[in-house]
Coordinates of N, CA, C and O in Angstrom, one line a residue:
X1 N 116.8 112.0 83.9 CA 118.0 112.5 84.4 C 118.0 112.7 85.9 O 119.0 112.6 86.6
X2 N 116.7 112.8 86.3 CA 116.6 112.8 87.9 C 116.8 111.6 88.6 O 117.3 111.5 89.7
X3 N 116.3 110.7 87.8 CA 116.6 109.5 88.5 C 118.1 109.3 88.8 O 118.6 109.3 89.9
X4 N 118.9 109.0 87.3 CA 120.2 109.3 87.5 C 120.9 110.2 88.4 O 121.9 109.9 89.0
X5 N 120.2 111.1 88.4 CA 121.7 112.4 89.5 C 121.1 111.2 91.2 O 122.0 110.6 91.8
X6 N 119.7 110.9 91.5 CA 119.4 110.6 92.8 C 120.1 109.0 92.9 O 120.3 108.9 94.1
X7 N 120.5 107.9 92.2 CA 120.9 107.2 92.8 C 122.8 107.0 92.4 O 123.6 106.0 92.7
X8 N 123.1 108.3 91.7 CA 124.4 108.7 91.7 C 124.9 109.3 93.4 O 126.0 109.2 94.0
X9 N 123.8 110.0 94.0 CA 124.4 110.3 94.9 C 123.6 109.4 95.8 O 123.6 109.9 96.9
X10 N 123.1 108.3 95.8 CA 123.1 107.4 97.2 C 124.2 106.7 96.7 O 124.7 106.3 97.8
X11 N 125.1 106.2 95.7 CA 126.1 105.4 95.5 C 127.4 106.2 96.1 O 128.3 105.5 96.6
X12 N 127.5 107.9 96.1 CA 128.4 108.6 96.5 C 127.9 108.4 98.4 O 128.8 108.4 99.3
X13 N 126.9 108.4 98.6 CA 126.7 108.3 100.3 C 127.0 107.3 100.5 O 127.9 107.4 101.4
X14 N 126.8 105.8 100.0 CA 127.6 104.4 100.4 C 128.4 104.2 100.3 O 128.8 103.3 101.0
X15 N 129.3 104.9 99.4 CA 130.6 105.2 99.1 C 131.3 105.6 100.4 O 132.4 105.3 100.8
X16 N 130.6 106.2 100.8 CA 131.5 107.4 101.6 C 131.5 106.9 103.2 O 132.5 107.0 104.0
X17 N 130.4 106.3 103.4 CA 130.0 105.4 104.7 C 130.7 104.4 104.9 O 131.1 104.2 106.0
X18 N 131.1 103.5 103.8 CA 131.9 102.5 103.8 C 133.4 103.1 104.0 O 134.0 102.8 105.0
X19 N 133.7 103.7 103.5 CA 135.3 104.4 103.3 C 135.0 105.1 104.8 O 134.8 104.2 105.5
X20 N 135.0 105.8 105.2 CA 134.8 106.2 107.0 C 134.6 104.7 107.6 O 135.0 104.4 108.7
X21 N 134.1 104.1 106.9 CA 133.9 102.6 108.4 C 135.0 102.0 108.2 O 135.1 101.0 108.9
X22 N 136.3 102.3 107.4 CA 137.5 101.6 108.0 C 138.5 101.7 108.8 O 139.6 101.1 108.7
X23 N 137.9 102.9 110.0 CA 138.3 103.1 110.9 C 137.3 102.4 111.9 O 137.7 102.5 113.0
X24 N 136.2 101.8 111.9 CA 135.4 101.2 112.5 C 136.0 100.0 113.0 O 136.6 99.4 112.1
X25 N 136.1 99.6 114.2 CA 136.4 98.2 114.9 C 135.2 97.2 114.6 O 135.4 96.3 113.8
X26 N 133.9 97.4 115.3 CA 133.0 97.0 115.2 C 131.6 97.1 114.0 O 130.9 98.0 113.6
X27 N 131.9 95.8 113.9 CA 130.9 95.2 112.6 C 129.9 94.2 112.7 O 130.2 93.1 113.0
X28 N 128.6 94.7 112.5 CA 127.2 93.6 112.8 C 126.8 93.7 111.6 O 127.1 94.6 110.8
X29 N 125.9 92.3 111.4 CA 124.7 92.4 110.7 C 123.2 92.6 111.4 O 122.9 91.8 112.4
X30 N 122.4 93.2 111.1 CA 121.1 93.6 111.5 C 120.4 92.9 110.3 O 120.7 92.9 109.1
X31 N 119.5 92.4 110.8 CA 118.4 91.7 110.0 C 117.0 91.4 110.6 O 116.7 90.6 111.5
X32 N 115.9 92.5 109.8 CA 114.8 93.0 110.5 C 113.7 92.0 109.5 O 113.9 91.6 108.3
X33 N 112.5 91.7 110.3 CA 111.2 91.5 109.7 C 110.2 92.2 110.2 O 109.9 92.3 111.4
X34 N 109.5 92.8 109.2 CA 108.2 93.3 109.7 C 106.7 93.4 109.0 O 106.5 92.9 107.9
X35 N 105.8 94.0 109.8 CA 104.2 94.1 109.2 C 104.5 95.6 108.5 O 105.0 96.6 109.1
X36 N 104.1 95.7 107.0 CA 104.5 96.6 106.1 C 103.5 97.3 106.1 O 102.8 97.0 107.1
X37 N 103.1 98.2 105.6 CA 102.2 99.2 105.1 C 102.7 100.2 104.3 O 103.8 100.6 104.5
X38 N 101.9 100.8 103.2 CA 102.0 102.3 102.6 C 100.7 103.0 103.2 O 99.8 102.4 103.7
X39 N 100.7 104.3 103.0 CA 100.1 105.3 103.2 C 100.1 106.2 102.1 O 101.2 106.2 101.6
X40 N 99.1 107.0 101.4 CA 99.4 107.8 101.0 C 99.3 109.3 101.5 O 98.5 109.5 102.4
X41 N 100.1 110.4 100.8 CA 100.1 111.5 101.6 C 98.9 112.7 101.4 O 99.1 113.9 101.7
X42 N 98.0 112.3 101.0 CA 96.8 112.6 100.5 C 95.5 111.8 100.1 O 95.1 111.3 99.0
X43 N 94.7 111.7 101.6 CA 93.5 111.0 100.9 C 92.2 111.4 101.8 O 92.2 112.0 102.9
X44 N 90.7 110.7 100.7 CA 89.4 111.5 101.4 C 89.4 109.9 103.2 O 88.8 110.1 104.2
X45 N 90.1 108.9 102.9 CA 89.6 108.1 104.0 C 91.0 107.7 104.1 O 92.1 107.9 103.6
X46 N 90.4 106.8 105.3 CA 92.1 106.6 106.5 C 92.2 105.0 105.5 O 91.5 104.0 105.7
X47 N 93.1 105.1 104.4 CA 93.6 104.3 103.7 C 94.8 103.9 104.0 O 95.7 104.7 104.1
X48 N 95.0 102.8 104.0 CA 96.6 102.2 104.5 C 96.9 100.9 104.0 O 96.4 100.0 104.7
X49 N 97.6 100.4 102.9 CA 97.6 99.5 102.2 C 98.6 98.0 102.8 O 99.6 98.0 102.2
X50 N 98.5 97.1 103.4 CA 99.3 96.3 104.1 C 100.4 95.2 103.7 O 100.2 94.9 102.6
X51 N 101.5 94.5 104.2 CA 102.2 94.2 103.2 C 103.3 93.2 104.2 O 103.0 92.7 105.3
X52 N 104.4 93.2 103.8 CA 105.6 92.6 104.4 C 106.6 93.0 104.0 O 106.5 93.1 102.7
X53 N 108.0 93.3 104.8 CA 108.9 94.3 105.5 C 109.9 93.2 105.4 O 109.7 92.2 106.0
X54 N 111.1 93.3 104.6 CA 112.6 92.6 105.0 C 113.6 93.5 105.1 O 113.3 94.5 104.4
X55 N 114.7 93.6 105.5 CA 115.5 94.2 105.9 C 117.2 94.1 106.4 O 117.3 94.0 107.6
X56 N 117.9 94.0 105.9 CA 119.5 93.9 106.4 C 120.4 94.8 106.4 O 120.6 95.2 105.2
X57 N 121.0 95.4 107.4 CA 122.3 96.7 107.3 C 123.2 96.0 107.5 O 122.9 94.9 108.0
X58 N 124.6 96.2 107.4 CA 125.5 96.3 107.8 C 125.7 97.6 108.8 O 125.4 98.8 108.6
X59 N 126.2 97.0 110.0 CA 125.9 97.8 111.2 C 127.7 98.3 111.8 O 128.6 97.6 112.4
X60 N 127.9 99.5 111.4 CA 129.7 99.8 111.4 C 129.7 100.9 112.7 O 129.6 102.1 112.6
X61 N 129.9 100.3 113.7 CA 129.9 101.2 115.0 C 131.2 102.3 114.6 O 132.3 102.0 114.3
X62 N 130.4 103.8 114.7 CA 131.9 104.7 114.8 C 132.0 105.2 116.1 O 133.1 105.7 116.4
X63 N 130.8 105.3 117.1 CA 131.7 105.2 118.6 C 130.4 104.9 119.5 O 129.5 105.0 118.7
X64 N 129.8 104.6 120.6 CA 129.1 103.9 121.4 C 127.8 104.2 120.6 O 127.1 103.4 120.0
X65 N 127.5 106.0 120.8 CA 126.2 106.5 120.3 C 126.3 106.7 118.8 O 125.3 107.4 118.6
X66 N 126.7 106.4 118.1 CA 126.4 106.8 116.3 C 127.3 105.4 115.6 O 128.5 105.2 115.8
X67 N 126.2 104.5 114.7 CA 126.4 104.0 114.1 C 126.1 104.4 112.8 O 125.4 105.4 112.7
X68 N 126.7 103.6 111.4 CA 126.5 104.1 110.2 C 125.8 102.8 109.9 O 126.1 101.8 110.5
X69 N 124.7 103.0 108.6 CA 124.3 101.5 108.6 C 123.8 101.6 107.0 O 122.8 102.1 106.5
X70 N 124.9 101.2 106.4 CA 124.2 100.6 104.9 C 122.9 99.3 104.8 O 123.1 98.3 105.4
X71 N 121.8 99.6 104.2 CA 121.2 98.5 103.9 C 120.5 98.9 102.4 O 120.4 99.7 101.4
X72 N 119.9 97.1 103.0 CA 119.0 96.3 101.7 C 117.6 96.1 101.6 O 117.6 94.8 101.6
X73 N 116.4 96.3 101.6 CA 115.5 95.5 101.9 C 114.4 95.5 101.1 O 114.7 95.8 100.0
X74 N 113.2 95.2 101.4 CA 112.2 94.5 100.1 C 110.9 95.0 101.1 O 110.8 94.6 102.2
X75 N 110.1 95.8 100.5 CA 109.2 96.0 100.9 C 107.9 96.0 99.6 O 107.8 96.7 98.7
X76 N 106.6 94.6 100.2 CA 105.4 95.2 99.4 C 104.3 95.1 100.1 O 104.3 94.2 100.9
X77 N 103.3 95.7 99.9 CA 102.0 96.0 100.2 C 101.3 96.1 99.1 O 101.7 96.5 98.0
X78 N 99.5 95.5 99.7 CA 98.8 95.1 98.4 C 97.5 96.0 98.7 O 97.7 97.0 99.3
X79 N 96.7 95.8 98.3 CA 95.5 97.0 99.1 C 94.5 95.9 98.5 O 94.6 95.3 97.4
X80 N 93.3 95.8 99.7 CA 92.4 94.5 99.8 C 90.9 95.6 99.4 O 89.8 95.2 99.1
X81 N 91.1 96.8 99.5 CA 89.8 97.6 98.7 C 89.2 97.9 100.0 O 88.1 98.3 99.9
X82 N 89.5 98.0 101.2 CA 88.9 98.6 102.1 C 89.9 99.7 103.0 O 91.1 99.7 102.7
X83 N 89.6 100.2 103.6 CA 90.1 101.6 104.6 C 90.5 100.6 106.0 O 90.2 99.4 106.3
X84 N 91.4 101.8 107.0 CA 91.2 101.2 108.3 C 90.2 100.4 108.9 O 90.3 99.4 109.6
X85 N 88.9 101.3 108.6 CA 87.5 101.1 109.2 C 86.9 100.2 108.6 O 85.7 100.1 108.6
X86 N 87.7 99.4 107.9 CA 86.9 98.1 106.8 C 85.8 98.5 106.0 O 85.0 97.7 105.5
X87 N 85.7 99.7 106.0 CA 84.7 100.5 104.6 C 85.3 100.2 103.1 O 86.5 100.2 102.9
X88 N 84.4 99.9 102.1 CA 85.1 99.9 101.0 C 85.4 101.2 100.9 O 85.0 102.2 101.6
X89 N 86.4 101.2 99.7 CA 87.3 102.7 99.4 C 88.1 102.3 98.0 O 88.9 101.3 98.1
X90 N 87.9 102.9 96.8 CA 88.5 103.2 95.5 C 90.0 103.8 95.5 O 90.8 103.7 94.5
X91 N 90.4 104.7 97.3 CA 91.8 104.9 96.9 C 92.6 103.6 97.1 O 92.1 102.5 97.5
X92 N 94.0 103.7 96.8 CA 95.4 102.6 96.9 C 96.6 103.5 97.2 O 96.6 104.7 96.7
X93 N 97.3 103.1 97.9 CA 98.8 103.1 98.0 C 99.4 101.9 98.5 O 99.5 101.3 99.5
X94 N 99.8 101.6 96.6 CA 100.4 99.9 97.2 C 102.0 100.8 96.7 O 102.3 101.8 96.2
X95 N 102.9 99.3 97.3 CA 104.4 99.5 96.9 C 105.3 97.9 97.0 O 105.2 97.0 97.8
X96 N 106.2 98.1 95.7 CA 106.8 96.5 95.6 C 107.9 96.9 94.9 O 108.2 97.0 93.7
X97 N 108.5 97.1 95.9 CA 110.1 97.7 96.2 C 111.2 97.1 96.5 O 111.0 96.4 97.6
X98 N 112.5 97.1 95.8 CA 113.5 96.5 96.7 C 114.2 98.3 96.9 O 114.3 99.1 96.1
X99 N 114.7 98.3 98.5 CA 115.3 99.5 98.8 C 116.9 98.9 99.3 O 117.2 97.8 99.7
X100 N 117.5 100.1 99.0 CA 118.9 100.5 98.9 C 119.6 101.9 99.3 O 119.5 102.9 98.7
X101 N 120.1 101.7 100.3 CA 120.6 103.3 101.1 C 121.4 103.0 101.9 O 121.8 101.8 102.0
X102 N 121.7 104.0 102.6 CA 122.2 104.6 104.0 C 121.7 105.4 104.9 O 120.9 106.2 104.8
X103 N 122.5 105.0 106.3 CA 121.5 105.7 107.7 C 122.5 105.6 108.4 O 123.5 104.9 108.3
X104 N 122.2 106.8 109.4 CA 123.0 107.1 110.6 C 122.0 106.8 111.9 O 120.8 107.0 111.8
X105 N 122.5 106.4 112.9 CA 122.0 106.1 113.8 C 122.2 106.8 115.0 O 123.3 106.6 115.6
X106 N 121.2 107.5 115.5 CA 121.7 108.0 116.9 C 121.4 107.1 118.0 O 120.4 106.5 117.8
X107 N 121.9 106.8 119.0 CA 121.2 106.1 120.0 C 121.8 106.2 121.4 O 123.1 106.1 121.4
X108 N 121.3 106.3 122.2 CA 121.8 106.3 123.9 C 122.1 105.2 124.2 O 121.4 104.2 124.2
X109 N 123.8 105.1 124.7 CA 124.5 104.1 125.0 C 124.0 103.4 126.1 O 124.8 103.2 127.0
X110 N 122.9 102.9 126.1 CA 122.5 102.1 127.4 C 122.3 100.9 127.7 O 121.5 100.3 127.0
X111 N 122.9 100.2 128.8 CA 122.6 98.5 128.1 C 121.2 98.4 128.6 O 120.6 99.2 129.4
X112 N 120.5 96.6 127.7 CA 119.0 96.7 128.3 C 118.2 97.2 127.9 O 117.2 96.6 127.8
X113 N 118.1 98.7 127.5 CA 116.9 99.6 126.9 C 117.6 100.8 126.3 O 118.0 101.7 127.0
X114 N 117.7 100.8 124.8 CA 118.8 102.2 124.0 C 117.3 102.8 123.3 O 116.9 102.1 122.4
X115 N 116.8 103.6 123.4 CA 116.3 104.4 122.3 C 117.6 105.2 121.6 O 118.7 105.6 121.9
X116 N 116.8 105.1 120.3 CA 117.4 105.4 119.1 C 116.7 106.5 117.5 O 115.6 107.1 117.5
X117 N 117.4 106.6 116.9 CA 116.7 107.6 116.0 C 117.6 107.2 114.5 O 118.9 107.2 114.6
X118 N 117.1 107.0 113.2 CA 117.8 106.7 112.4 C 117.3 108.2 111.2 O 116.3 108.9 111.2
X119 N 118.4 108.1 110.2 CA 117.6 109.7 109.4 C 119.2 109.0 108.3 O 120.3 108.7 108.7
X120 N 118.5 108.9 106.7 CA 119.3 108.6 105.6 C 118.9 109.1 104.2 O 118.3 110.2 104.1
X121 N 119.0 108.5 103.2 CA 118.7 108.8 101.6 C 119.3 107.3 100.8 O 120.3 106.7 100.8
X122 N 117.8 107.3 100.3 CA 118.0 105.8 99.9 C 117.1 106.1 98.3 O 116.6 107.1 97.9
X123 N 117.1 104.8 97.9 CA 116.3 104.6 96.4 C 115.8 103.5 96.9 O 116.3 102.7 97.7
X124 N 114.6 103.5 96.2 CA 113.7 102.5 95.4 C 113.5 101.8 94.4 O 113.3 102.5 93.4
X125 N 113.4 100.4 94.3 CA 113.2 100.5 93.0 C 112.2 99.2 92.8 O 112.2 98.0 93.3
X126 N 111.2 99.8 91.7 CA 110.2 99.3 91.9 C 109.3 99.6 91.0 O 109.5 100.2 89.9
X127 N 107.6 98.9 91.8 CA 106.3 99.6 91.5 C 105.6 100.6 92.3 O 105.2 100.3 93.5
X128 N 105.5 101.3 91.9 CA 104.4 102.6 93.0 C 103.3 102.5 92.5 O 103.1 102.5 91.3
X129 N 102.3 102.5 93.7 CA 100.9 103.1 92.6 C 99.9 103.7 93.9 O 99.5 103.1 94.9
X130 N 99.7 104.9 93.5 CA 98.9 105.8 94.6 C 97.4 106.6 94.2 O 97.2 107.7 93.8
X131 N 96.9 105.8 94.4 CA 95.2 106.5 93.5 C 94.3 106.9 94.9 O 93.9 106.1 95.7
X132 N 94.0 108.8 94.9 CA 92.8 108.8 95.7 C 92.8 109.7 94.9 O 93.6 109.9 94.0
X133 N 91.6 110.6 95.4 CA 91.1 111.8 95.1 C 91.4 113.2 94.4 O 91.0 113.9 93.5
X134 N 92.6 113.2 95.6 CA 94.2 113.8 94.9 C 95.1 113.4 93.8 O 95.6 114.1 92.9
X135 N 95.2 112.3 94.0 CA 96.5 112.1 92.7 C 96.6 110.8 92.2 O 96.1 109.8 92.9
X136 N 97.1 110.6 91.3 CA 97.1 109.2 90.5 C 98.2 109.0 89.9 O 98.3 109.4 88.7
X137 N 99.1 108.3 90.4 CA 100.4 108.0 90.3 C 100.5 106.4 90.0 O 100.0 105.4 90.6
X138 N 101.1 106.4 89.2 CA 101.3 104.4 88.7 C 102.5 104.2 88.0 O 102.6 103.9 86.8
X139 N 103.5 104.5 89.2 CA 105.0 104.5 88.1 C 105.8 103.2 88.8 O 105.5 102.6 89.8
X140 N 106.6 103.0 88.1 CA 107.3 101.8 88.1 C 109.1 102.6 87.7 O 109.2 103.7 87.3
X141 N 110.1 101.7 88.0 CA 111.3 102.1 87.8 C 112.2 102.3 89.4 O 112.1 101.7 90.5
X142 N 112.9 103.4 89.1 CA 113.7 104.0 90.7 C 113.6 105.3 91.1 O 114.2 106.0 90.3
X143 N 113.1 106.0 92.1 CA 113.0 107.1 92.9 C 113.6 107.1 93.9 O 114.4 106.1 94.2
X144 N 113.4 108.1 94.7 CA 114.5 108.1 95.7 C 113.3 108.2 97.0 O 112.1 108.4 96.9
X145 N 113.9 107.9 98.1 CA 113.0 107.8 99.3 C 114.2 108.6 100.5 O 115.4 109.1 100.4
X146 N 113.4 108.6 101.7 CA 114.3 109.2 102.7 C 113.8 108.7 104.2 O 112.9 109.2 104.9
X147 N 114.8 107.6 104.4 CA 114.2 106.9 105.6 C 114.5 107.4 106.7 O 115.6 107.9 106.8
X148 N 113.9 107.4 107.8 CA 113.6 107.7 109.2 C 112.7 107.0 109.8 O 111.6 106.8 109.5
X149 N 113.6 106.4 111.0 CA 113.1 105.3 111.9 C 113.7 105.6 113.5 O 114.7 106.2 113.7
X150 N 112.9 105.1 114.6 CA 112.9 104.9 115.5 C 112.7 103.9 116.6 O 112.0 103.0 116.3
X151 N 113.2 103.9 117.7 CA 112.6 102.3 118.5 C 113.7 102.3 119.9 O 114.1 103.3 120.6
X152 N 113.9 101.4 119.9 CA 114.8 100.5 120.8 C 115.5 99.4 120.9 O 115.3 98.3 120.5
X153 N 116.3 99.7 121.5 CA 117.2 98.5 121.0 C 117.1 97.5 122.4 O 117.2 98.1 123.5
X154 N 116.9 96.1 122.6 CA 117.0 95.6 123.9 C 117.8 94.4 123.6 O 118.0 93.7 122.6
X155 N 118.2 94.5 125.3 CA 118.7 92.9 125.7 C 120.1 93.4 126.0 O 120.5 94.5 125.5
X156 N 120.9 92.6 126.7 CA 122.4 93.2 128.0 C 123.1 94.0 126.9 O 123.7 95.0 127.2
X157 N 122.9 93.3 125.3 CA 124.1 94.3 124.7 C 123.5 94.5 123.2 O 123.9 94.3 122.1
X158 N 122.3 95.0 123.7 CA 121.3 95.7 122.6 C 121.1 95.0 121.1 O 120.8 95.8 120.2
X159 N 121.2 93.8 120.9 CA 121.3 92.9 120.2 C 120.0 92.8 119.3 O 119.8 92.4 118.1
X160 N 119.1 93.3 120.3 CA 117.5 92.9 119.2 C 116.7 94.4 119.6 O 116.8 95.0 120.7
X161 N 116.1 94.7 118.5 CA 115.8 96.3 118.4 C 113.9 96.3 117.7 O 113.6 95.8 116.6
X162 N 113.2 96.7 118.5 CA 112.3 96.9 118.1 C 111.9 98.3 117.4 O 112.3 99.3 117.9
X163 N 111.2 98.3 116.6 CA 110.8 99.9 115.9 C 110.1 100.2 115.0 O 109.6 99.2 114.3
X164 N 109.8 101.3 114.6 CA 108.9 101.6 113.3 C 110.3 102.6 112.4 O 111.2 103.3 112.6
X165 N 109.6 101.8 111.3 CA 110.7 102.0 110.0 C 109.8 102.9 108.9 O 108.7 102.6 108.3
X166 N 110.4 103.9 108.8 CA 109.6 104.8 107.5 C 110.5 105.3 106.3 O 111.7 105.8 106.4
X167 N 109.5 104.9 105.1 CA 110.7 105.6 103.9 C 109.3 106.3 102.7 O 108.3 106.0 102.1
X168 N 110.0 107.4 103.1 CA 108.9 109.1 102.7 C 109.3 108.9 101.3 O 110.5 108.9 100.9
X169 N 108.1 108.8 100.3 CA 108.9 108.7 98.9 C 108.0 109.9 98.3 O 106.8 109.7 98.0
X170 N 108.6 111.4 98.1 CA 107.5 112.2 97.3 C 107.1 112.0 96.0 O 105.9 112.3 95.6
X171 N 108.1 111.5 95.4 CA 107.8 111.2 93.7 C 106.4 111.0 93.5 O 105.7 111.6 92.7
X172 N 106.1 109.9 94.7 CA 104.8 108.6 94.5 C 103.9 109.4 95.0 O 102.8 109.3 94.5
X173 N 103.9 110.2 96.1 CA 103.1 110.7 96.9 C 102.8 109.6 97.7 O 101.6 109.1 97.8
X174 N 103.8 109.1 98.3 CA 103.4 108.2 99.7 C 104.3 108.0 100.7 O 105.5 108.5 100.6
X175 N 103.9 107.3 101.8 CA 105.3 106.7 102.7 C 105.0 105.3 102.4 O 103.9 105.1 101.8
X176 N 105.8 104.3 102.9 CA 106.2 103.4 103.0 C 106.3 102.8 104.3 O 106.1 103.8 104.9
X177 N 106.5 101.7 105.4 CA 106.9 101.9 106.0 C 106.5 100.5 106.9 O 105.5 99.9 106.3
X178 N 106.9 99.8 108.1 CA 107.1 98.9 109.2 C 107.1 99.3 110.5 O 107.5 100.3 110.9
X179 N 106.4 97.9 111.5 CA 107.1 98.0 112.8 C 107.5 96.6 112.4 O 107.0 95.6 111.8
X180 N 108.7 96.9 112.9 CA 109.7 95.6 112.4 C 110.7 95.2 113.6 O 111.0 96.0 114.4
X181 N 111.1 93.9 113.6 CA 112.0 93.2 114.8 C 113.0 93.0 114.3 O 113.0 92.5 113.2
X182 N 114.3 93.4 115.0 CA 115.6 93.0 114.2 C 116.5 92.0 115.2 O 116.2 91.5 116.3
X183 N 117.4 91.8 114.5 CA 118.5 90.8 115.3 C 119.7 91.4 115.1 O 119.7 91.9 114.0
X184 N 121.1 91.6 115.8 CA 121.9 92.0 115.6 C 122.9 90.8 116.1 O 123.0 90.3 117.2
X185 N 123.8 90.6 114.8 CA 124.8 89.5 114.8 C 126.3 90.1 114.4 O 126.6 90.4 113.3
X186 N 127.1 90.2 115.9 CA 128.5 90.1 115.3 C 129.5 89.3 114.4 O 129.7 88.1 114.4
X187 N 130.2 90.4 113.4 CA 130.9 89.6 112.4 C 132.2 89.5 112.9 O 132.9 90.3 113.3
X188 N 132.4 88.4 112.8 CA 134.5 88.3 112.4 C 134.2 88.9 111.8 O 133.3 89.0 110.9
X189 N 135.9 90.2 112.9 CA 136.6 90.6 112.3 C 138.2 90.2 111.1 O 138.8 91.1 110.6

């Protein structure tokens, strides 16, 4: 039932994002790639499982500094049995997810160099699997996540955005997450 009420209300947040963006003039697509990783939020060694990062929003400007940004993307990471420090290690936090949400974007209207701040509520849906010391989680299905990302946006009219992308999933006991490169392409209107 939990699953249900959580991606009842990300379908009510896309819902609602979309319906507010039709007062929006301006419409992009964003389309990010990046070097993936999970983490788990609990372990005896610096374990970090590696992967690859895709990503697409719809990008609905509602005024210079705050955009709304529905997206799509696919994130998995695999764990090769060693730690940062290339020590073997028994924990994992792998993830092979397609994600689905909404995000708000704050950012300083600046041409050339915008830092920015993103904060939403998205689902998962997928494999999780998080084994250390602490906990042992090996679920599969849909949870919910809560992404928050940061960066920059560059170039005369902020078109390509560099950043690290995070999606906090408690269920699994992990994060998720990218530094990822995007492109930003205006749509006919």
């Amino acid at each position: 039932m939990k699953i249900k009420n959580t991606f009842t209300l990300v379908l009510l947040v896309l819902t609602a994002m979309v319906t507010q963006a039709q007062i929006t003039k301006d419409k992009s697509l964003n389309v990010q790639l990046g070097y993936g990783i999970s983490v788990p939020y609990n372990s005896i060694t610096d374990v970090a499982d590696k992967g690859v990062f895709a990503q697409t929003e719809l990008v609905l400007k509602v005024k210079s500094w705050l955009e709304l940004r529905p997206y799509a993307g696919l994130i998995i990471t695999n764990s090769n049995g060693k730690d940062l420090n290339n020590n073997p290690t028994f924990e994992v936090s792998e993830t092979k997810a397609f994600l689905l949400g909404g995000k708000a974007r704050l950012r300083a209207p600046i041409p050339w160099v915008a830092p920015y701040l993103e904060l939403g509520i998205g689902t998962s849906i997928g494999s999780f699997k998080t084994l250390t010391a602490f906990d042992f989680v090996d679920k599969g299905g849909i949870i919910y996540h809560i992404p928050l990302a940061f960066g920059l946006e560059l170039g005369k009219n902020n078109n390509v955005d560099l950043g690290f992308t995070y999606f906090f999933q408690p269920s699994v006991k992990q994060f998720a997450g990218a530094i990822a490169v995007g492109v930003t392409f205006p749509l006919n209107n």
